[in-house]
XYZ file of C-alpha atoms in Angstrom:
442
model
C -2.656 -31.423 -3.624
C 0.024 -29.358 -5.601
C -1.971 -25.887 -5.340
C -1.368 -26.018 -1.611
C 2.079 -26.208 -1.374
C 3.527 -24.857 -4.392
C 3.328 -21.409 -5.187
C 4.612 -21.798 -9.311
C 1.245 -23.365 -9.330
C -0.743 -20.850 -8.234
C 1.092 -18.290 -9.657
C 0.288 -20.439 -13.434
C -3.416 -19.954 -12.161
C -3.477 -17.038 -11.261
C -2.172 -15.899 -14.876
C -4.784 -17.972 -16.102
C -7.708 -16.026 -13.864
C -6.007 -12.703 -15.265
C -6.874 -13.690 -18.851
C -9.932 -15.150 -18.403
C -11.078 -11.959 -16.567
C -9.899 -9.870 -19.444
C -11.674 -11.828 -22.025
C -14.665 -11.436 -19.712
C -14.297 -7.753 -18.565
C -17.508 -6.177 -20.862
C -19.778 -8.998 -19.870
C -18.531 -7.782 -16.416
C -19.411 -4.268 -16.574
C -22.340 -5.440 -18.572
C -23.610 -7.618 -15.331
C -22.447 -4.603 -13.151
C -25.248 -2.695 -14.631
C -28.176 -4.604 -14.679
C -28.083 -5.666 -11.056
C -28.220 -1.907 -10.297
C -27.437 0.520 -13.372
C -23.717 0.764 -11.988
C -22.262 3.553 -14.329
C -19.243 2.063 -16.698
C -16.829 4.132 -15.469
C -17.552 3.394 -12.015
C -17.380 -0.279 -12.475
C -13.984 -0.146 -14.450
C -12.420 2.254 -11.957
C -14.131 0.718 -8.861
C -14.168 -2.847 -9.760
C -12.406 -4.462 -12.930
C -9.709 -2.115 -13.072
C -8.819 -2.488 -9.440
C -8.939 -6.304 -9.596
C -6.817 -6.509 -12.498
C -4.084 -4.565 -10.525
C -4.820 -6.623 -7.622
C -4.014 -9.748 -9.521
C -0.921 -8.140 -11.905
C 0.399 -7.202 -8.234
C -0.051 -10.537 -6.791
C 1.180 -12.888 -10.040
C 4.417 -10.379 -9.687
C 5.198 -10.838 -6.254
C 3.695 -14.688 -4.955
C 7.309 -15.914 -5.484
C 8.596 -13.333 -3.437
C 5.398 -13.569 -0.338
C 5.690 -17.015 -0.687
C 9.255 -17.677 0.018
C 10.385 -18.860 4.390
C 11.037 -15.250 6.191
C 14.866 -15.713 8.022
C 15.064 -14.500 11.205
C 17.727 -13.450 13.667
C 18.140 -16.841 16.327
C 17.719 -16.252 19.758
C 21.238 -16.318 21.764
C 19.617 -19.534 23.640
C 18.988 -21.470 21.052
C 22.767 -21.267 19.823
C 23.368 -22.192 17.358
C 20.834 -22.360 15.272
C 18.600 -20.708 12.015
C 15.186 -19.564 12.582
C 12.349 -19.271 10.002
C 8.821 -18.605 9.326
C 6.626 -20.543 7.002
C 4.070 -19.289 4.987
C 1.714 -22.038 5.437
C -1.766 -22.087 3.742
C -4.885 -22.222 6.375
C -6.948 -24.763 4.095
C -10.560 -24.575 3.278
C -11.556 -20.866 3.274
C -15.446 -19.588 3.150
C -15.445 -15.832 1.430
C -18.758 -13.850 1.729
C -18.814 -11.135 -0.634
C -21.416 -7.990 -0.569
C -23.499 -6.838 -3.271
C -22.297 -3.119 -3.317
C -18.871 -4.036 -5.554
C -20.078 -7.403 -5.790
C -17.100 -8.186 -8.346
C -14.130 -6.677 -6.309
C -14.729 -7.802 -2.865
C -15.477 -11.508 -4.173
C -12.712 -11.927 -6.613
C -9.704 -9.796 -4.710
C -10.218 -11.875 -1.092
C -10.231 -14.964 -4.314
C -6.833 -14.028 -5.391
C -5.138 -13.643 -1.828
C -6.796 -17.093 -0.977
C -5.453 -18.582 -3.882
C -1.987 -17.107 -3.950
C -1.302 -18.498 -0.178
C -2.118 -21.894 -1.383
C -5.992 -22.195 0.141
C -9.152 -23.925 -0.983
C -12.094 -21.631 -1.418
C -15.905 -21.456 -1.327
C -16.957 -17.783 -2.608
C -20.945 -16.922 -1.961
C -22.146 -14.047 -4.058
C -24.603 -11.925 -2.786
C -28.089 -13.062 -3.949
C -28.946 -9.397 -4.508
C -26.347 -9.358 -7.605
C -27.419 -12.067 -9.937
C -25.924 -11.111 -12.727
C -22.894 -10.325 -11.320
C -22.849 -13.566 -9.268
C -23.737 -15.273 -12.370
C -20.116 -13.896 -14.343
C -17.833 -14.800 -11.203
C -18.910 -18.508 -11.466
C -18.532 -18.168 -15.300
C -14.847 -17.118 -14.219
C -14.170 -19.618 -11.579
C -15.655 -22.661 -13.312
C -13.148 -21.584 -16.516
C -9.866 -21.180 -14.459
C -10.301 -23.955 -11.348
C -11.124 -27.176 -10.688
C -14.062 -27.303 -8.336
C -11.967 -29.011 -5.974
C -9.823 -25.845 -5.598
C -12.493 -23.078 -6.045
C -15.966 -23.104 -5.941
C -18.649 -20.655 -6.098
C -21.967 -21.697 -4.608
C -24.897 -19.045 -5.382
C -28.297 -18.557 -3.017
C -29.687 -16.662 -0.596
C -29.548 -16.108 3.169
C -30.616 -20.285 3.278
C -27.395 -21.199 1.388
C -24.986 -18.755 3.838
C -26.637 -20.083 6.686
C -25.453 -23.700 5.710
C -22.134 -22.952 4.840
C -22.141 -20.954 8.096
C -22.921 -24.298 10.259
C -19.920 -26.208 8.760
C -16.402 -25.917 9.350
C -14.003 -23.780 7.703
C -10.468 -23.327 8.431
C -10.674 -19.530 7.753
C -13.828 -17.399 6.577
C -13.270 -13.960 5.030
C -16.860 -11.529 5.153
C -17.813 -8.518 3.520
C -20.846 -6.715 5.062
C -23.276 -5.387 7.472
C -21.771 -5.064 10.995
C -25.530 -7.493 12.029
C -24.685 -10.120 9.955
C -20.474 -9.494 10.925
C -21.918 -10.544 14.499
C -23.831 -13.836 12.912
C -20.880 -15.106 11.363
C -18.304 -14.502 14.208
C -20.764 -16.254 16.309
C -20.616 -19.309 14.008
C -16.589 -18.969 13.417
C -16.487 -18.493 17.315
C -17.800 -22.344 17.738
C -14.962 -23.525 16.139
C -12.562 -21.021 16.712
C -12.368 -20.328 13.267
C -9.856 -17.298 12.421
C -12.273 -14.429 10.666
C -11.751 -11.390 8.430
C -14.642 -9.233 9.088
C -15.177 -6.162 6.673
C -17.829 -4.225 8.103
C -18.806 -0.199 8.034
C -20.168 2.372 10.446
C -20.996 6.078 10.964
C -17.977 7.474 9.271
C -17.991 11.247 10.023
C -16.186 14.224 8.002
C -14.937 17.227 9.380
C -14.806 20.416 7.390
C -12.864 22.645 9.245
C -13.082 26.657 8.917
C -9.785 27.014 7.172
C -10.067 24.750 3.924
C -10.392 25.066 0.982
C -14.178 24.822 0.404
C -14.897 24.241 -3.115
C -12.072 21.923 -3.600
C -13.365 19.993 -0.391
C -17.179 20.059 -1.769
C -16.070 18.765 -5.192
C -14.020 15.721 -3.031
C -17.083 14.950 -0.811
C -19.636 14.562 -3.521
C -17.754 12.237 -5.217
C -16.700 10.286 -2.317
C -20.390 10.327 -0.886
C -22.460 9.647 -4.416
C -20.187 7.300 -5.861
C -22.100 3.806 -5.884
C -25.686 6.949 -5.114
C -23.621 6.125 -1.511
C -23.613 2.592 -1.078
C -19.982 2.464 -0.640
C -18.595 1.154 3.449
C -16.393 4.276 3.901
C -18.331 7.112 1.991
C -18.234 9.934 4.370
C -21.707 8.761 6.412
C -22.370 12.568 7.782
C -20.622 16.213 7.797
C -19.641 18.163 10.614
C -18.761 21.390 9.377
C -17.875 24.826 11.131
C -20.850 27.029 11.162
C -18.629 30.137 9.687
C -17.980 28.134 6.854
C -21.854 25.967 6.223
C -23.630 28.040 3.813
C -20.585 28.397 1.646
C -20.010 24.364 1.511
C -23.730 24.294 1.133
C -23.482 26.412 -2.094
C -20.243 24.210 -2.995
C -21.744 20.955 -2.659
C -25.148 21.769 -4.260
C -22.891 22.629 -7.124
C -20.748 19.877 -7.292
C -24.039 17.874 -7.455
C -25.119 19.667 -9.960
C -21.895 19.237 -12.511
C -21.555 15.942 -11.550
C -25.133 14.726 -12.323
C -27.375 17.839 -13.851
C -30.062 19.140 -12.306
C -32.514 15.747 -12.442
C -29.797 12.704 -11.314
C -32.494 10.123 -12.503
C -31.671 11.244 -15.919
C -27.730 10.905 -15.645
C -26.177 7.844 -17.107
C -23.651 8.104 -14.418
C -26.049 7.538 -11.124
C -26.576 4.065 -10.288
C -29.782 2.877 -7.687
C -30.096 1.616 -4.841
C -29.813 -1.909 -4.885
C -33.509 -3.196 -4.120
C -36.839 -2.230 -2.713
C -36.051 -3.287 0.748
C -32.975 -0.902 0.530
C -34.861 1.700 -1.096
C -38.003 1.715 1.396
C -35.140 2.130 4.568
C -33.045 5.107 2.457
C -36.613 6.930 1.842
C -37.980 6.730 5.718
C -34.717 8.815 6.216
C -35.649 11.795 4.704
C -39.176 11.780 6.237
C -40.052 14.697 8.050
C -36.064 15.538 7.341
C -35.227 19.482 6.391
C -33.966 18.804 3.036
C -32.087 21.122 1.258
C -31.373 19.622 -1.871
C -32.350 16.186 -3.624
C -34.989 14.197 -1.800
C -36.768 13.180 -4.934
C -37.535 9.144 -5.032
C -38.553 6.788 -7.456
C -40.014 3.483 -5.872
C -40.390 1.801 -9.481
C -36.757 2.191 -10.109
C -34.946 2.104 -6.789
C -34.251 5.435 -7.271
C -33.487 8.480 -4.625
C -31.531 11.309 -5.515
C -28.491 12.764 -3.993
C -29.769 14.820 -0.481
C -28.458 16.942 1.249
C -29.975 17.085 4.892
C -29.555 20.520 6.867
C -29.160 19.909 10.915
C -30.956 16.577 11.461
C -31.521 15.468 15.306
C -28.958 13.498 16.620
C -31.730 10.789 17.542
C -33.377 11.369 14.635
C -33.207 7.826 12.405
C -30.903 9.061 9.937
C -28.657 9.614 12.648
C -29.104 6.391 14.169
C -27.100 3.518 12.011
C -24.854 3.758 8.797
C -26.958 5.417 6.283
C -25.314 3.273 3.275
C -26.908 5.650 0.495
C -26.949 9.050 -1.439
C -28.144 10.968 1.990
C -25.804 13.176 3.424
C -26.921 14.803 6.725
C -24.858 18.000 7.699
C -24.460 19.320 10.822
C -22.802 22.460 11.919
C -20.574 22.817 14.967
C -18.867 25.910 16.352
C -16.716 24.338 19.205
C -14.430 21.392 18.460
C -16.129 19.856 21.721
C -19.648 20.074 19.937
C -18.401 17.025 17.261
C -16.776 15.705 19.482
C -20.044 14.390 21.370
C -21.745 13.320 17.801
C -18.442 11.226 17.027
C -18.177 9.711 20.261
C -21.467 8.637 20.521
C -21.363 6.216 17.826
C -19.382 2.971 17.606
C -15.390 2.924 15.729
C -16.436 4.037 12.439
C -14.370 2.362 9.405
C -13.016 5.734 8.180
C -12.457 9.174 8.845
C -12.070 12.266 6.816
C -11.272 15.477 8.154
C -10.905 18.621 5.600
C -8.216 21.613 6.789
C -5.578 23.595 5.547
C -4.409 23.445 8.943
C -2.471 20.258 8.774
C -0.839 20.069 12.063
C -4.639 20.125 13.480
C -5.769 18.007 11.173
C -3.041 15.310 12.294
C -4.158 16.127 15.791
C -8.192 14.931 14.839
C -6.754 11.984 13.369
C -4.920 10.204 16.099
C -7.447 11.268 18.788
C -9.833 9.650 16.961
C -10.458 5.791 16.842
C -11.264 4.270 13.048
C -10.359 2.191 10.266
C -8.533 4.267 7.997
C -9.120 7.433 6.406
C -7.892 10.690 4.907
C -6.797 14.401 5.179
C -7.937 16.652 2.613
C -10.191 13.990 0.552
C -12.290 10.982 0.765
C -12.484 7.038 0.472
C -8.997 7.084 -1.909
C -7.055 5.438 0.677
C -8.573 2.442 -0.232
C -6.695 2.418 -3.463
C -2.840 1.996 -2.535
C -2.187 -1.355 -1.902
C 0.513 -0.415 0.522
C -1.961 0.749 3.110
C -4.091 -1.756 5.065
C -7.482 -1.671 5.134
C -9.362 -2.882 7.752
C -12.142 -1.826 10.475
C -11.627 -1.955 14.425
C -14.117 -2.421 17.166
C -17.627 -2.762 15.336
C -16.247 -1.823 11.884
C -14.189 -4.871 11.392
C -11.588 -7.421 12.451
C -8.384 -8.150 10.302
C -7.370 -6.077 7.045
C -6.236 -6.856 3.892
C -5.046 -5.440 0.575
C -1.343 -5.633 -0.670
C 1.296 -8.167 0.571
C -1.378 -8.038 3.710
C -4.022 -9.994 1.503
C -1.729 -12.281 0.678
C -0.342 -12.468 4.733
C -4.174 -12.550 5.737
C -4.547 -16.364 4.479
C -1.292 -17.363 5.222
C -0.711 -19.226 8.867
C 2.824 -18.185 9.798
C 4.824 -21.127 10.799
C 7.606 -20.917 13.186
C 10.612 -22.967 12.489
C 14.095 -23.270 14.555
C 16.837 -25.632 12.924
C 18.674 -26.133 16.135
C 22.430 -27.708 15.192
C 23.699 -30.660 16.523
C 27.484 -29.577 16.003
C 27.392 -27.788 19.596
C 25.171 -28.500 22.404
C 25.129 -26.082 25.134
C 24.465 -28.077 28.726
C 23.516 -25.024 30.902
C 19.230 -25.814 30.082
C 19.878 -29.003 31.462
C 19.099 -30.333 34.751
C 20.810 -30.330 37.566
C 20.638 -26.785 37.799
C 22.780 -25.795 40.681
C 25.906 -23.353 39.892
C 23.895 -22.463 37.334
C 21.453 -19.767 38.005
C 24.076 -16.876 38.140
C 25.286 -17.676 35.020
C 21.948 -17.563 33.577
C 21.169 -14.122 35.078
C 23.748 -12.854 33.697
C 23.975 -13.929 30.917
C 20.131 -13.042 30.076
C 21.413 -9.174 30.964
C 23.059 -9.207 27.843
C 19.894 -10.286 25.903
């Protein structure tokens, strides 16, 4: 069909998504906050906003993406002119989570689209409403034959799970990552996997502490912590705890007053289940701030944990919630046993005035991405891939990457028929030394 192959076509619907979203961006925000009381701001800056750019970005620069990549010939195939093909993969199954249930459905969307693929989108289950506006969208801009979006729960993934797709892009848990590269794997289906981990930050002695407090809280609470690479746990220098302590409590406080249940700018967790696993975390925990729940409303506070166990449970998986554990090291060898003990986290974030130290943590470190000085913003250029490695994801995305993600790169040589070079061909003899020499110059 014409959407696969040429790109003025997508780039027409992709203008077309753009203004449908617009028209659509309150009942977004709207949707955003009855699934789980996601704060306006939040969803504009976290989710409509940033697919909006996503898409201007893409509509501006598809022709561009889209167009054969020359490359120099090889000296053995002279003469000829060598190319690569930006070929669509075909049918494409994208997962999306419930945490930005908007952005990580509808960005993966755009890339797929804009490299000339069919796609299935599943919503999370645990989003409704939100679910319910992205097949408002879709069902406006595409035929069904080009995108679809099929809603359900874990019953519906499963079945799209056992068919096969020519590429399937997932958002989620690292446990269900492992479910669906298992089913990919029987077809040798190429995956995106977007998963998470134990992402730790470092708060080195020589930093600026409030600054670094004010950075953390927001990079933590955002989404009350329900956010891939929010910093997962602290490890701070002992000369400088109490002071961070007194920071962060703070921050907490001017960011969401002294009772967070009241502020219009705290989401909830997303469901009971969720809210029950968060709330066994801080059992039996030293808490030093927060710790107040709310089982009727999915609600738990922002915590702040003070030297949990490193078996403890909070310590054992992602926390993926408003907790933030902190644990105080006075040897750099001390955090470096809690980091290494856990699987490649997604990010990293290590706080220091000290930069040329800093630079040393983050290259001796495996991790998906990360940042020096602040948290979770490198996910906003689109320059910078983003991407886990080892049990935090395979594959990365955003930018001109999203776009390369769905693409199959086709190899091309135009080998000319003006001049045919007989030194390949058999018989051979006389003309090995020639070859070896000539291949010296290569």
């Amino acid at each position: 069909m014409e959407y696969k192959t040429s790109s003025s076509y997508r780039k027409e619907k992709l203008k077309h998504l753009l203004n449908v979203i617009i028209k659509h961006e309150e009942k977004i925000i709207s949707s955003l906050y009855h699934d789980f009381k996601k704060p306006e701001f939040e969803a504009v800056i976290t989710e409509t906003s940033y697919v909006i750019s996503d898409l201007k970005n893409t509509i501006k620069n598809i022709d561009r993406w889209a167009k054969p990549k020359w490359v120099l010939p090889s000296i053995l195939n002279f003469p000829s002119s060598d190319y690569i093909i930006n070929e669509p993969y075909g049918k494409v199954l994208i997962i999306a989570p419930w945490n930005y249930p908007y952005q990580l459905a509808l960005c993966p969307l755009i890339a797929a689209v804009a490299a000339g693929n069919q796609v299935v989108i599943k919503p999370s289950e645990l989003t409704p409403n939100t679910a319910a506006i992205i097949s408002k969208i879709v069902s406006e801009v595409f035929d069904k034959e080009h995108v679809e979006v099929i809603e359900g729960g874990i019953e519906i993934s499963e079945k799209l799970l056992a068919q096969r797709w020519d590429y399937i892009f997932f958002t989620g848990s690292v446990a269900v990552g492992k479910i669906v590269a298992k089913a990919a794997a029987k077809h040798l289906t190429p995956i995106t996997l977007e998963l998470g981990g134990k992402n730790p930050c470092i708060v080195d002695e020589n930093c600026n502490i409030k600054l670094s407090a004010k950075r953390i809280v927001w990079g933590k609470f955002i989404n009350a912590g329900q956010t891939c690479i929010a910093p997962d746990y602290l490890v701070v220098n002992a000369k400088v705890k109490q002071r961070l302590i007194d920071c962060l409590i703070e921050e907490i406080r001017l960011a969401y007053g002294e009772n967070p249940e009241n502020s219009k700018d705290y989401p909830r967790i997303i469901n009971a289940k969720n809210w029950k696993r968060l709330a066994s975390f801080i059992e039996n925990e030293t808490i030093i701030w927060g710790g107040k729940t709310n089982e009727s409303d999915n609600y738990i506070a922002p915590t702040l944990l003070v030297e949990p166990s490193i078996d403890s449970l909070v310590m054992q998986d992602e926390i993926f919630g408003p907790i933030l554990p902190i644990i105080s090291y006075k040897e750099e060898s001390e955090f470096e046993k809690i980091i290494s003990k856990y699987e490649k986290p997604l990010a990293l974030y290590v706080f220091s005035n000290n930069i040329k130290w800093a630079k040393n943590i983050v290259k001796k470190y495996a991790f998906g991405g990360g940042c020096i000085n602040d948290t979770v913003i490198h996910f906003s250029n689109k320059r910078l891939p983003f991407g886990g490695v080892g049990h935090s994801g395979v594959g990365a995305y955003h930018g001109q990457l999203s776009f390369e993600t769905f693409s199959h790169k086709k190899s091309i040589v135009n080998k000319s028929t003006w001049l045919d070079l007989p030194m390949r061909y058999a018989p051979y003899r006389e003309k090995l030394k020639m070859l070896k020499k000539l291949l010296k110059w290569m």
